[in-house]
Amino acid sequence: MTAAAPLLSAVQVEGAIAIARAAAAAILQVYDGEFEVERKSDASPVTAADLAAHHLILDGLAELTPDIPVLSEESAHEVGFEQRRAWPRLWLVDPLDGTREFVKRNGEFSVNLALIDDGVPVFGLVLAPVGGALWHAQRGGPAYRRDGDAEHEIRVRSPAARPLRVAASRSHFSEHSEQFMVRAHRAAPDGIRMVSLGSSLKFCRIAEGELDLYPRFGPTSEWDTAAGQCVLEAAGGALVDPQGRPFRYNQRAHVLNGDFVALGDRGLPWKEWLDG
């Protein structure tokens, strides 16, 4: 059985990369100056960088793939479920993932673009504006990291490192996360080493073998995970719910994800660490 042909041509992949880089440049223009922080209705922060990247991406994707609608974090409130449920294919976009890290000026934020086909992420792109590293993949692999014009294939580490390198969200570390870490530390040979990191960069670091596991308990949105999931899966890893099922997208009226675990080594006994 042959693998399905990728949905995006090589030219379109390069077009998406160019769009993400333009958004990153706009983000850095704001980042390097003074900016105000406003609050959305859910109390999450938003800045001029979020909005500038949003408009650049929407305009760019409208030109690149005019027949594919876009659901962006910054305009999702304008699109009802009855409208988007009829979309068999869509772009799922977070123009600036990790706004809290942006505000803290720690560099740990990203631009996320994901192409969803029938609920499945089939293309993912994550770009770190600070430093310029970019990760991308189409479903079925391989996954790549690009720095400037240099690109190389990436792969998860399997078996996992010892001690186990476990990512923790820098701004969203919960009591449930702490309990999981304690159980993992007790059970894993040589224990664990925690690494705090913001945004979708955690998925990419697992995909390239620099981290092993990222448990997340608490709400995220679909645009926070789709691009990273595609890159991670193409590199040999997985992003799954507590029952071990991969996430699917644009399937519900709300866009909130449930708990998940992202891992490189699929053989890790992570389910044993959920409830003790």
PDB file of C-alpha atoms in Angstrom:
ATOM      1  CA  MET A   1       0.000   0.000   0.000  1.00  0.00           C
ATOM      2  CA  THR A   2       1.533   3.325  -1.056  1.00  0.00           C
ATOM      3  CA  ALA A   3       1.414   6.438   1.096  1.00  0.00           C
ATOM      4  CA  ALA A   4      -1.049   9.138   0.167  1.00  0.00           C
ATOM      5  CA  ALA A   5       0.395  12.041  -1.798  1.00  0.00           C
ATOM      6  CA  PRO A   6       1.028  15.169   0.304  1.00  0.00           C
ATOM      7  CA  LEU A   7      -1.683  17.791   0.096  1.00  0.00           C
ATOM      8  CA  LEU A   8       0.783  20.639  -0.356  1.00  0.00           C
ATOM      9  CA  SER A   9       3.229  20.852  -3.223  1.00  0.00           C
ATOM     10  CA  ALA A  10       6.862  21.776  -2.582  1.00  0.00           C
ATOM     11  CA  VAL A  11       6.089  25.256  -3.898  1.00  0.00           C
ATOM     12  CA  GLN A  12       3.193  25.628  -1.474  1.00  0.00           C
ATOM     13  CA  VAL A  13       5.333  24.434   1.443  1.00  0.00           C
ATOM     14  CA  GLU A  14       7.902  27.103   0.614  1.00  0.00           C
ATOM     15  CA  GLY A  15       5.071  29.610   0.322  1.00  0.00           C
ATOM     16  CA  ALA A  16       3.837  28.718   3.808  1.00  0.00           C
ATOM     17  CA  ILE A  17       7.372  29.058   5.157  1.00  0.00           C
ATOM     18  CA  ALA A  18       7.681  32.495   3.572  1.00  0.00           C
ATOM     19  CA  ILE A  19       4.375  33.551   5.145  1.00  0.00           C
ATOM     20  CA  ALA A  20       5.493  32.358   8.586  1.00  0.00           C
ATOM     21  CA  ARG A  21       8.794  34.184   8.246  1.00  0.00           C
ATOM     22  CA  ALA A  22       7.014  37.408   7.293  1.00  0.00           C
ATOM     23  CA  ALA A  23       4.818  37.023  10.384  1.00  0.00           C
ATOM     24  CA  ALA A  24       7.898  36.387  12.524  1.00  0.00           C
ATOM     25  CA  ALA A  25       9.545  39.551  11.208  1.00  0.00           C
ATOM     26  CA  ALA A  26       6.444  41.569  12.111  1.00  0.00           C
ATOM     27  CA  ILE A  27       6.422  40.012  15.587  1.00  0.00           C
ATOM     28  CA  LEU A  28      10.067  40.923  16.170  1.00  0.00           C
ATOM     29  CA  GLN A  29       9.443  44.524  15.141  1.00  0.00           C
ATOM     30  CA  VAL A  30       7.018  44.825  18.043  1.00  0.00           C
ATOM     31  CA  TYR A  31       9.146  42.676  20.364  1.00  0.00           C
ATOM     32  CA  ASP A  32      12.152  44.955  19.959  1.00  0.00           C
ATOM     33  CA  GLY A  33      10.212  48.062  20.959  1.00  0.00           C
ATOM     34  CA  GLU A  34       7.662  49.177  23.524  1.00  0.00           C
ATOM     35  CA  PHE A  35       4.213  47.600  23.352  1.00  0.00           C
ATOM     36  CA  GLU A  36       0.962  47.501  25.280  1.00  0.00           C
ATOM     37  CA  VAL A  37      -0.710  44.343  26.525  1.00  0.00           C
ATOM     38  CA  GLU A  38      -4.478  44.085  26.309  1.00  0.00           C
ATOM     39  CA  ARG A  39      -6.747  41.347  27.640  1.00  0.00           C
ATOM     40  CA  LYS A  40      -9.271  39.272  25.702  1.00  0.00           C
ATOM     41  CA  SER A  41     -12.605  38.188  27.148  1.00  0.00           C
ATOM     42  CA  ASP A  42     -10.924  35.037  28.562  1.00  0.00           C
ATOM     43  CA  ALA A  43      -8.244  37.220  30.227  1.00  0.00           C
ATOM     44  CA  SER A  44      -5.490  35.936  27.937  1.00  0.00           C
ATOM     45  CA  PRO A  45      -3.046  38.595  26.715  1.00  0.00           C
ATOM     46  CA  VAL A  46      -2.931  40.019  23.196  1.00  0.00           C
ATOM     47  CA  THR A  47      -0.490  42.514  21.691  1.00  0.00           C
ATOM     48  CA  ALA A  48       0.061  44.377  18.429  1.00  0.00           C
ATOM     49  CA  ALA A  49       2.413  41.536  17.463  1.00  0.00           C
ATOM     50  CA  ASP A  50      -0.410  38.962  17.609  1.00  0.00           C
ATOM     51  CA  LEU A  51      -2.597  41.108  15.384  1.00  0.00           C
ATOM     52  CA  ALA A  52       0.116  42.060  12.888  1.00  0.00           C
ATOM     53  CA  ALA A  53       1.093  38.399  12.432  1.00  0.00           C
ATOM     54  CA  HIS A  54      -2.573  37.418  12.145  1.00  0.00           C
ATOM     55  CA  HIS A  55      -3.268  39.795   9.270  1.00  0.00           C
ATOM     56  CA  LEU A  56      -0.087  38.868   7.412  1.00  0.00           C
ATOM     57  CA  ILE A  57      -0.874  35.166   7.675  1.00  0.00           C
ATOM     58  CA  LEU A  58      -4.500  35.557   6.618  1.00  0.00           C
ATOM     59  CA  ASP A  59      -3.528  37.599   3.571  1.00  0.00           C
ATOM     60  CA  GLY A  60      -0.705  35.240   2.682  1.00  0.00           C
ATOM     61  CA  LEU A  61      -2.759  32.057   2.947  1.00  0.00           C
ATOM     62  CA  ALA A  62      -5.627  33.624   0.979  1.00  0.00           C
ATOM     63  CA  GLU A  63      -3.183  34.085  -1.884  1.00  0.00           C
ATOM     64  CA  LEU A  64      -1.356  30.757  -1.435  1.00  0.00           C
ATOM     65  CA  THR A  65      -4.427  28.511  -1.086  1.00  0.00           C
ATOM     66  CA  PRO A  66      -7.506  30.611  -1.926  1.00  0.00           C
ATOM     67  CA  ASP A  67      -9.875  27.632  -1.687  1.00  0.00           C
ATOM     68  CA  ILE A  68      -8.904  26.692   1.890  1.00  0.00           C
ATOM     69  CA  PRO A  69     -10.517  28.686   4.754  1.00  0.00           C
ATOM     70  CA  VAL A  70      -8.499  29.834   7.751  1.00  0.00           C
ATOM     71  CA  LEU A  71      -9.355  29.538  11.441  1.00  0.00           C
ATOM     72  CA  SER A  72      -7.008  31.796  13.397  1.00  0.00           C
ATOM     73  CA  GLU A  73      -6.939  32.382  17.130  1.00  0.00           C
ATOM     74  CA  GLU A  74      -7.431  36.088  16.536  1.00  0.00           C
ATOM     75  CA  SER A  75     -10.587  35.727  14.413  1.00  0.00           C
ATOM     76  CA  ALA A  76     -12.080  32.409  15.551  1.00  0.00           C
ATOM     77  CA  HIS A  77     -14.860  34.248  17.394  1.00  0.00           C
ATOM     78  CA  GLU A  78     -16.148  35.433  14.023  1.00  0.00           C
ATOM     79  CA  VAL A  79     -16.703  31.898  12.693  1.00  0.00           C
ATOM     80  CA  GLY A  80     -19.555  29.766  14.015  1.00  0.00           C
ATOM     81  CA  PHE A  81     -19.377  25.988  14.277  1.00  0.00           C
ATOM     82  CA  GLU A  82     -22.196  25.548  11.778  1.00  0.00           C
ATOM     83  CA  GLN A  83     -20.001  27.322   9.245  1.00  0.00           C
ATOM     84  CA  ARG A  84     -16.692  25.649   9.932  1.00  0.00           C
ATOM     85  CA  ARG A  85     -18.059  22.137  10.442  1.00  0.00           C
ATOM     86  CA  ALA A  86     -18.735  22.156   6.691  1.00  0.00           C
ATOM     87  CA  TRP A  87     -15.048  22.741   5.984  1.00  0.00           C
ATOM     88  CA  PRO A  88     -13.416  19.394   5.073  1.00  0.00           C
ATOM     89  CA  ARG A  89     -10.079  21.180   4.948  1.00  0.00           C
ATOM     90  CA  LEU A  90      -8.862  24.285   6.774  1.00  0.00           C
ATOM     91  CA  TRP A  91      -5.816  26.125   8.012  1.00  0.00           C
ATOM     92  CA  LEU A  92      -5.577  26.220  11.807  1.00  0.00           C
ATOM     93  CA  VAL A  93      -3.365  29.142  12.836  1.00  0.00           C
ATOM     94  CA  ASP A  94      -1.872  30.603  15.984  1.00  0.00           C
ATOM     95  CA  PRO A  95      -0.143  33.783  14.797  1.00  0.00           C
ATOM     96  CA  LEU A  96       1.736  34.108  18.083  1.00  0.00           C
ATOM     97  CA  ASP A  97       1.742  31.061  20.332  1.00  0.00           C
ATOM     98  CA  GLY A  98       3.106  31.925  23.753  1.00  0.00           C
ATOM     99  CA  THR A  99       2.037  35.552  24.122  1.00  0.00           C
ATOM    100  CA  ARG A 100       2.802  35.320  27.847  1.00  0.00           C
ATOM    101  CA  GLU A 101       6.403  34.390  27.004  1.00  0.00           C
ATOM    102  CA  PHE A 102       6.493  37.222  24.450  1.00  0.00           C
ATOM    103  CA  VAL A 103       5.418  39.671  27.150  1.00  0.00           C
ATOM    104  CA  LYS A 104       8.110  38.276  29.477  1.00  0.00           C
ATOM    105  CA  ARG A 105      10.629  38.720  26.632  1.00  0.00           C
ATOM    106  CA  ASN A 106      12.143  35.268  27.149  1.00  0.00           C
ATOM    107  CA  GLY A 107      12.073  34.324  23.446  1.00  0.00           C
ATOM    108  CA  GLU A 108       9.976  31.183  23.920  1.00  0.00           C
ATOM    109  CA  PHE A 109       7.123  31.850  21.513  1.00  0.00           C
ATOM    110  CA  SER A 110       6.274  30.656  18.020  1.00  0.00           C
ATOM    111  CA  VAL A 111       4.217  31.012  14.863  1.00  0.00           C
ATOM    112  CA  ASN A 112       2.015  27.944  14.245  1.00  0.00           C
ATOM    113  CA  LEU A 113       0.455  26.963  10.914  1.00  0.00           C
ATOM    114  CA  ALA A 114      -1.362  23.653  10.463  1.00  0.00           C
ATOM    115  CA  LEU A 115      -3.356  22.306   7.544  1.00  0.00           C
ATOM    116  CA  ILE A 116      -6.236  20.098   8.712  1.00  0.00           C
ATOM    117  CA  ASP A 117      -7.845  17.528   6.426  1.00  0.00           C
ATOM    118  CA  ASP A 118     -10.912  15.690   7.738  1.00  0.00           C
ATOM    119  CA  GLY A 119      -9.868  16.430  11.324  1.00  0.00           C
ATOM    120  CA  VAL A 120      -6.254  15.308  10.884  1.00  0.00           C
ATOM    121  CA  PRO A 121      -3.202  17.629  10.804  1.00  0.00           C
ATOM    122  CA  VAL A 122      -1.526  16.858   7.457  1.00  0.00           C
ATOM    123  CA  PHE A 123       0.957  19.745   7.374  1.00  0.00           C
ATOM    124  CA  GLY A 124       2.510  21.511  10.322  1.00  0.00           C
ATOM    125  CA  LEU A 125       4.925  24.411  10.630  1.00  0.00           C
ATOM    126  CA  VAL A 126       6.314  25.912  13.828  1.00  0.00           C
ATOM    127  CA  LEU A 127       8.690  28.873  13.644  1.00  0.00           C
ATOM    128  CA  ALA A 128      10.591  30.460  16.524  1.00  0.00           C
ATOM    129  CA  PRO A 129      10.944  34.179  15.686  1.00  0.00           C
ATOM    130  CA  VAL A 130      13.825  34.556  18.143  1.00  0.00           C
ATOM    131  CA  GLY A 131      16.660  32.606  16.568  1.00  0.00           C
ATOM    132  CA  GLY A 132      14.689  31.785  13.421  1.00  0.00           C
ATOM    133  CA  ALA A 133      14.557  27.994  13.795  1.00  0.00           C
ATOM    134  CA  LEU A 134      11.699  26.434  11.851  1.00  0.00           C
ATOM    135  CA  TRP A 135      10.240  22.936  11.996  1.00  0.00           C
ATOM    136  CA  HIS A 136       7.878  21.547   9.371  1.00  0.00           C
ATOM    137  CA  ALA A 137       6.421  18.271   8.162  1.00  0.00           C
ATOM    138  CA  GLN A 138       3.684  16.716   6.081  1.00  0.00           C
ATOM    139  CA  ARG A 139       1.757  13.752   7.425  1.00  0.00           C
ATOM    140  CA  GLY A 140       3.698  10.542   6.918  1.00  0.00           C
ATOM    141  CA  GLY A 141       7.039  12.270   7.325  1.00  0.00           C
ATOM    142  CA  PRO A 142       9.798  13.024   7.304  1.00  0.00           C
ATOM    143  CA  ALA A 143      10.006  16.005   9.631  1.00  0.00           C
ATOM    144  CA  TYR A 144      12.576  18.747   9.154  1.00  0.00           C
ATOM    145  CA  ARG A 145      14.309  21.510  11.023  1.00  0.00           C
ATOM    146  CA  ARG A 146      15.465  24.520   9.012  1.00  0.00           C
ATOM    147  CA  ASP A 147      17.924  27.157  10.221  1.00  0.00           C
ATOM    148  CA  GLY A 148      18.350  29.880   7.623  1.00  0.00           C
ATOM    149  CA  ASP A 149      18.797  27.993   4.355  1.00  0.00           C
ATOM    150  CA  ALA A 150      20.193  24.835   5.991  1.00  0.00           C
ATOM    151  CA  GLU A 151      17.719  22.017   6.554  1.00  0.00           C
ATOM    152  CA  HIS A 152      18.019  18.535   8.019  1.00  0.00           C
ATOM    153  CA  GLU A 153      15.678  15.685   8.846  1.00  0.00           C
ATOM    154  CA  ILE A 154      14.804  15.186  12.507  1.00  0.00           C
ATOM    155  CA  ARG A 155      13.733  12.148  14.499  1.00  0.00           C
ATOM    156  CA  VAL A 156      12.585  11.490  18.048  1.00  0.00           C
ATOM    157  CA  ARG A 157      14.881   9.695  20.467  1.00  0.00           C
ATOM    158  CA  SER A 158      13.805   6.097  21.059  1.00  0.00           C
ATOM    159  CA  PRO A 159      14.480   4.627  23.515  1.00  0.00           C
ATOM    160  CA  ALA A 160      14.131   7.728  25.638  1.00  0.00           C
ATOM    161  CA  ALA A 161      17.084   9.294  27.443  1.00  0.00           C
ATOM    162  CA  ARG A 162      18.034   8.427  31.018  1.00  0.00           C
ATOM    163  CA  PRO A 163      17.218  10.424  33.044  1.00  0.00           C
ATOM    164  CA  LEU A 164      13.969  11.095  31.202  1.00  0.00           C
ATOM    165  CA  ARG A 165      13.789  14.681  29.913  1.00  0.00           C
ATOM    166  CA  VAL A 166      10.303  15.987  30.658  1.00  0.00           C
ATOM    167  CA  ALA A 167       9.048  19.332  29.373  1.00  0.00           C
ATOM    168  CA  ALA A 168       6.961  21.553  31.600  1.00  0.00           C
ATOM    169  CA  SER A 169       4.924  24.538  30.480  1.00  0.00           C
ATOM    170  CA  ARG A 170       6.636  27.652  31.767  1.00  0.00           C
ATOM    171  CA  SER A 171       3.377  29.565  32.369  1.00  0.00           C
ATOM    172  CA  HIS A 172       0.838  26.765  32.936  1.00  0.00           C
ATOM    173  CA  PHE A 173       2.320  24.291  35.434  1.00  0.00           C
ATOM    174  CA  SER A 174      -0.517  22.729  37.452  1.00  0.00           C
ATOM    175  CA  GLU A 175      -0.803  20.560  40.551  1.00  0.00           C
ATOM    176  CA  HIS A 176      -1.827  17.667  38.284  1.00  0.00           C
ATOM    177  CA  SER A 177       1.374  18.182  36.291  1.00  0.00           C
ATOM    178  CA  GLU A 178       3.423  18.140  39.469  1.00  0.00           C
ATOM    179  CA  GLN A 179       1.824  14.856  40.594  1.00  0.00           C
ATOM    180  CA  PHE A 180       2.555  13.303  37.194  1.00  0.00           C
ATOM    181  CA  MET A 181       6.185  14.422  37.462  1.00  0.00           C
ATOM    182  CA  VAL A 182       6.525  12.893  40.918  1.00  0.00           C
ATOM    183  CA  ARG A 183       5.180   9.523  39.715  1.00  0.00           C
ATOM    184  CA  ALA A 184       7.367   9.603  36.624  1.00  0.00           C
ATOM    185  CA  HIS A 185      10.441  10.416  38.704  1.00  0.00           C
ATOM    186  CA  ARG A 186       9.773   7.484  41.018  1.00  0.00           C
ATOM    187  CA  ALA A 187       9.117   5.004  38.205  1.00  0.00           C
ATOM    188  CA  ALA A 188      11.578   6.004  35.486  1.00  0.00           C
ATOM    189  CA  PRO A 189      15.061   4.470  35.573  1.00  0.00           C
ATOM    190  CA  ASP A 190      17.418   7.226  36.755  1.00  0.00           C
ATOM    191  CA  GLY A 191      14.430   9.534  37.381  1.00  0.00           C
ATOM    192  CA  ILE A 192      13.554  12.610  35.322  1.00  0.00           C
ATOM    193  CA  ARG A 193      15.035  15.968  34.426  1.00  0.00           C
ATOM    194  CA  MET A 194      12.479  18.748  34.110  1.00  0.00           C
ATOM    195  CA  VAL A 195      12.899  21.382  31.414  1.00  0.00           C
ATOM    196  CA  SER A 196      10.669  24.481  31.416  1.00  0.00           C
ATOM    197  CA  LEU A 197       9.861  25.815  27.965  1.00  0.00           C
ATOM    198  CA  GLY A 198       7.115  27.928  26.415  1.00  0.00           C
ATOM    199  CA  SER A 199       4.772  27.486  23.431  1.00  0.00           C
ATOM    200  CA  SER A 200       4.810  24.785  20.736  1.00  0.00           C
ATOM    201  CA  LEU A 201       8.592  24.673  20.906  1.00  0.00           C
ATOM    202  CA  LYS A 202       8.175  21.772  23.342  1.00  0.00           C
ATOM    203  CA  PHE A 203       6.712  19.528  20.603  1.00  0.00           C
ATOM    204  CA  CYS A 204       9.558  20.418  18.270  1.00  0.00           C
ATOM    205  CA  ARG A 205      12.228  19.692  20.851  1.00  0.00           C
ATOM    206  CA  ILE A 206      10.709  16.243  21.366  1.00  0.00           C
ATOM    207  CA  ALA A 207      10.546  15.763  17.587  1.00  0.00           C
ATOM    208  CA  GLU A 208      14.267  16.431  17.233  1.00  0.00           C
ATOM    209  CA  GLY A 209      15.220  14.195  20.133  1.00  0.00           C
ATOM    210  CA  GLU A 210      16.168  16.891  22.654  1.00  0.00           C
ATOM    211  CA  LEU A 211      13.243  16.153  24.997  1.00  0.00           C
ATOM    212  CA  ASP A 212      11.301  12.958  25.671  1.00  0.00           C
ATOM    213  CA  LEU A 213       7.902  13.788  27.142  1.00  0.00           C
ATOM    214  CA  TYR A 214       5.472  16.659  27.643  1.00  0.00           C
ATOM    215  CA  PRO A 215       2.372  16.068  29.810  1.00  0.00           C
ATOM    216  CA  ARG A 216      -0.245  18.823  29.761  1.00  0.00           C
ATOM    217  CA  PHE A 217      -3.210  18.928  32.126  1.00  0.00           C
ATOM    218  CA  GLY A 218      -5.519  21.861  31.634  1.00  0.00           C
ATOM    219  CA  PRO A 219      -7.020  23.676  28.674  1.00  0.00           C
ATOM    220  CA  THR A 220      -5.204  24.452  25.467  1.00  0.00           C
ATOM    221  CA  SER A 221      -6.771  25.432  22.162  1.00  0.00           C
ATOM    222  CA  GLU A 222      -6.655  23.514  18.908  1.00  0.00           C
ATOM    223  CA  TRP A 223      -4.305  26.034  17.290  1.00  0.00           C
ATOM    224  CA  ASP A 224      -1.845  25.462  20.157  1.00  0.00           C
ATOM    225  CA  THR A 225      -1.285  21.795  19.298  1.00  0.00           C
ATOM    226  CA  ALA A 226      -2.130  21.004  15.650  1.00  0.00           C
ATOM    227  CA  ALA A 227       1.103  22.149  13.985  1.00  0.00           C
ATOM    228  CA  GLY A 228       3.291  20.625  16.690  1.00  0.00           C
ATOM    229  CA  GLN A 229       1.366  17.366  16.547  1.00  0.00           C
ATOM    230  CA  CYS A 230       2.001  17.040  12.811  1.00  0.00           C
ATOM    231  CA  VAL A 231       5.727  17.678  13.204  1.00  0.00           C
ATOM    232  CA  LEU A 232       5.984  15.300  16.157  1.00  0.00           C
ATOM    233  CA  GLU A 233       4.085  12.465  14.470  1.00  0.00           C
ATOM    234  CA  ALA A 234       6.150  12.794  11.289  1.00  0.00           C
ATOM    235  CA  ALA A 235       9.300  12.517  13.431  1.00  0.00           C
ATOM    236  CA  GLY A 236       8.056   9.259  14.972  1.00  0.00           C
ATOM    237  CA  GLY A 237       6.402  10.541  18.140  1.00  0.00           C
ATOM    238  CA  ALA A 238       2.815  10.991  19.269  1.00  0.00           C
ATOM    239  CA  LEU A 239       0.432  13.451  20.868  1.00  0.00           C
ATOM    240  CA  VAL A 240      -2.439  11.592  22.522  1.00  0.00           C
ATOM    241  CA  ASP A 241      -5.231  12.024  25.041  1.00  0.00           C
ATOM    242  CA  PRO A 242      -5.237  10.052  28.335  1.00  0.00           C
ATOM    243  CA  GLN A 243      -6.830   7.084  26.506  1.00  0.00           C
ATOM    244  CA  GLY A 244      -4.012   7.065  23.942  1.00  0.00           C
ATOM    245  CA  ARG A 245      -6.038   8.546  21.058  1.00  0.00           C
ATOM    246  CA  PRO A 246      -4.467  11.143  18.739  1.00  0.00           C
ATOM    247  CA  PHE A 247      -6.100  14.556  18.729  1.00  0.00           C
ATOM    248  CA  ARG A 248      -8.481  15.443  15.912  1.00  0.00           C
ATOM    249  CA  TYR A 249      -9.518  18.963  15.011  1.00  0.00           C
ATOM    250  CA  ASN A 250     -12.585  21.000  14.041  1.00  0.00           C
ATOM    251  CA  GLN A 251     -14.860  18.273  15.380  1.00  0.00           C
ATOM    252  CA  ARG A 252     -16.614  20.201  18.177  1.00  0.00           C
ATOM    253  CA  ALA A 253     -18.424  23.489  18.740  1.00  0.00           C
ATOM    254  CA  HIS A 254     -15.657  24.563  21.129  1.00  0.00           C
ATOM    255  CA  VAL A 255     -11.968  24.690  20.245  1.00  0.00           C
ATOM    256  CA  LEU A 256     -10.570  23.644  23.624  1.00  0.00           C
ATOM    257  CA  ASN A 257      -8.431  20.526  23.907  1.00  0.00           C
ATOM    258  CA  GLY A 258      -8.491  18.140  26.821  1.00  0.00           C
ATOM    259  CA  ASP A 259      -5.462  16.759  28.668  1.00  0.00           C
ATOM    260  CA  PHE A 260      -2.707  15.215  26.587  1.00  0.00           C
ATOM    261  CA  VAL A 261       0.729  13.664  26.605  1.00  0.00           C
ATOM    262  CA  ALA A 262       3.279  14.299  23.859  1.00  0.00           C
ATOM    263  CA  LEU A 263       6.082  11.759  23.661  1.00  0.00           C
ATOM    264  CA  GLY A 264       8.975  10.709  21.507  1.00  0.00           C
ATOM    265  CA  ASP A 265       9.433   7.105  22.613  1.00  0.00           C
ATOM    266  CA  ARG A 266       5.994   5.550  22.096  1.00  0.00           C
ATOM    267  CA  GLY A 267       6.950   2.695  24.419  1.00  0.00           C
ATOM    268  CA  LEU A 268       7.100   4.851  27.543  1.00  0.00           C
ATOM    269  CA  PRO A 269       4.641   3.640  30.235  1.00  0.00           C
ATOM    270  CA  TRP A 270       3.153   7.113  30.639  1.00  0.00           C
ATOM    271  CA  LYS A 271      -0.372   5.843  31.384  1.00  0.00           C
ATOM    272  CA  GLU A 272       0.947   4.318  34.619  1.00  0.00           C
ATOM    273  CA  TRP A 273       1.945   7.797  35.781  1.00  0.00           C
ATOM    274  CA  LEU A 274      -1.464   9.396  35.286  1.00  0.00           C
ATOM    275  CA  ASP A 275      -3.225   8.170  38.426  1.00  0.00           C
ATOM    276  CA  GLY A 276      -0.466   6.686  40.492  1.00  0.00           C
TER     277      GLY A 276
END
